[in-house]
């Protein structure tokens, strides 16, 4: 098949003092783009690479007669709805693509709107408050501590450091003010759920739940709070660090696995997902609380990188190319297109 591949790639090396890196933090490494390209080609497809920059519309427009489907992992360029930009172009050009419609992408990135939908569906999610300015945060609208403060629409732990877990009003206002200034966007303040953390990969439409991953924090130094913040990622990314923070399949009872799977399938459908997504949850008194949904989730090809979606796929018996093929197949099925590849 003729497969378009839309992506955003990092052009600079990780450096928190480089504004271009901060802008591109969510973008994929060149090695990830190369790995996906190889997998698509290895499946027998002719691949058309389209970097999702300002020239993307013209490139897609010119290729629209040739492309059977687009495999989309683009993060988008600017604004809170940026992940919806490439899907919106593809809708306009009537080119089929993987993943949800623009609505699903925009909802996924807007942590508060996503939670409003979850609440309407009675899916448990931590209590929250959003603030455009620190002055809006008062003891009467945030009375849940400890609390965690996050930028409203970021991913990849951007803006989430260990100091974002706060125990009182004064610290909350200070951290929120810093985030609002640094990221130029609102913050979401959530009740901090102390319990075990899980991340769940879903594949297909309707999706099947891949083996559940528990994210553990026991190997973090004692002074570090036990959640997935920037500093924790540095610890785990250090090649000297041997402990694997992920347990897959998670060691949980069949009853809990069933409960988590049900909540995840319901969340996938409520947030208008398609083909694939990864959901982060935390457990409080045996109830799984949905923290957020990621689509496109990260899919770093090198198994040593412990990328979560491919890790769950491997536990389900799917190699990297089989995982990509399953995403393509799911999209083809939704569009009523026959899926052809050399490998089944
Ligand atoms: N309400 C909460 N209660 C407990 N921990 C939380 C809560 N919200 C976030 N966290 C912690 O912070 C981490 C990052 O939060 P979140 O998943 O919202 O950010 P993200 O940057 O979008 O993540 P990702 O790296 O998955 O894109 C979570 O994995 C979890 O460890
Ligand atoms: Mg997350």
Tab-separated table of C-alpha atoms and ligand atoms in Angstrom, residues 111 115 126-127 148 150 154-160 165 190-195 197 199 215 217 226-229 233 278 280-282 290-294 308, ligand 1:
chain	number	residue	atom	x	y	z
A	111	UNK	CA	-6.417	17.522	30.368
A	115	UNK	CA	-11.800	15.054	32.580
A	126	UNK	CA	-9.001	12.854	40.371
A	127	UNK	CA	-10.768	16.063	41.515
A	148	UNK	CA	-0.253	18.081	41.815
A	150	UNK	CA	0.529	20.489	35.714
A	154	UNK	CA	1.437	19.262	27.577
A	155	UNK	CA	2.783	15.728	27.401
A	156	UNK	CA	6.055	13.864	27.906
A	157	UNK	CA	6.222	15.212	31.489
A	158	UNK	CA	6.879	18.688	30.071
A	159	UNK	CA	6.501	21.110	33.002
A	160	UNK	CA	6.120	18.256	35.516
A	165	UNK	CA	3.576	17.905	44.143
A	190	UNK	CA	-5.434	17.765	40.725
A	191	UNK	CA	-5.930	15.850	43.899
A	192	UNK	CA	-2.773	13.728	44.180
A	193	UNK	CA	-3.626	10.021	44.172
A	194	UNK	CA	-1.079	8.279	46.361
A	195	UNK	CA	-1.585	4.698	45.056
A	197	UNK	CA	0.297	3.590	38.942
A	199	UNK	CA	-0.360	2.521	32.111
A	215	UNK	CA	4.959	1.831	36.689
A	217	UNK	CA	8.914	4.160	41.741
A	226	UNK	CA	7.162	8.783	43.882
A	227	UNK	CA	5.596	9.859	40.623
A	228	UNK	CA	6.634	10.198	36.997
A	229	UNK	CA	8.335	13.604	37.022
A	233	UNK	CA	13.011	10.182	33.962
A	278	UNK	CA	-2.300	4.663	26.093
A	280	UNK	CA	-2.367	6.444	32.621
A	281	UNK	CA	-4.194	5.543	35.852
A	282	UNK	CA	-3.647	5.453	39.590
A	290	UNK	CA	-7.897	7.897	35.005
A	291	UNK	CA	-5.158	10.522	34.923
A	292	UNK	CA	-4.827	11.077	31.200
A	293	UNK	CA	-4.896	9.575	27.752
A	294	UNK	CA	-2.068	9.678	25.194
A	308	UNK	CA	5.521	1.669	27.128
B	1	LIG	N1	-3.653	13.304	40.027
B	1	LIG	C1	-2.492	12.641	40.098
B	1	LIG	N2	-2.245	11.837	41.170
B	1	LIG	C2	-1.071	11.164	41.283
B	1	LIG	N3	-0.075	11.259	40.380
B	1	LIG	C3	-0.278	12.042	39.310
B	1	LIG	C4	-1.491	12.751	39.102
B	1	LIG	N4	-1.381	13.438	37.938
B	1	LIG	C5	-0.161	13.153	37.444
B	1	LIG	N5	0.508	12.319	38.275
B	1	LIG	C6	1.882	11.807	38.100
B	1	LIG	O1	2.566	12.611	37.165
B	1	LIG	C7	2.863	11.841	35.985
B	1	LIG	C8	2.738	12.713	34.753
B	1	LIG	O2	1.417	13.201	34.667
B	1	LIG	P1	0.622	13.161	33.303
B	1	LIG	O3	0.535	11.759	32.834
B	1	LIG	O4	-0.640	13.902	33.479
B	1	LIG	O5	1.632	14.034	32.404
B	1	LIG	P2	2.186	13.903	30.936
B	1	LIG	O6	3.347	14.801	30.823
B	1	LIG	O7	1.075	14.141	29.981
B	1	LIG	O8	2.651	12.393	30.848
B	1	LIG	P3	3.235	11.530	29.639
B	1	LIG	O9	4.707	11.437	29.930
B	1	LIG	O10	2.516	10.233	29.838
B	1	LIG	O11	2.902	12.229	28.349
B	1	LIG	C9	1.913	10.654	36.048
B	1	LIG	O12	2.420	9.560	35.327
B	1	LIG	C10	1.854	10.390	37.542
B	1	LIG	O13	3.009	9.710	38.008
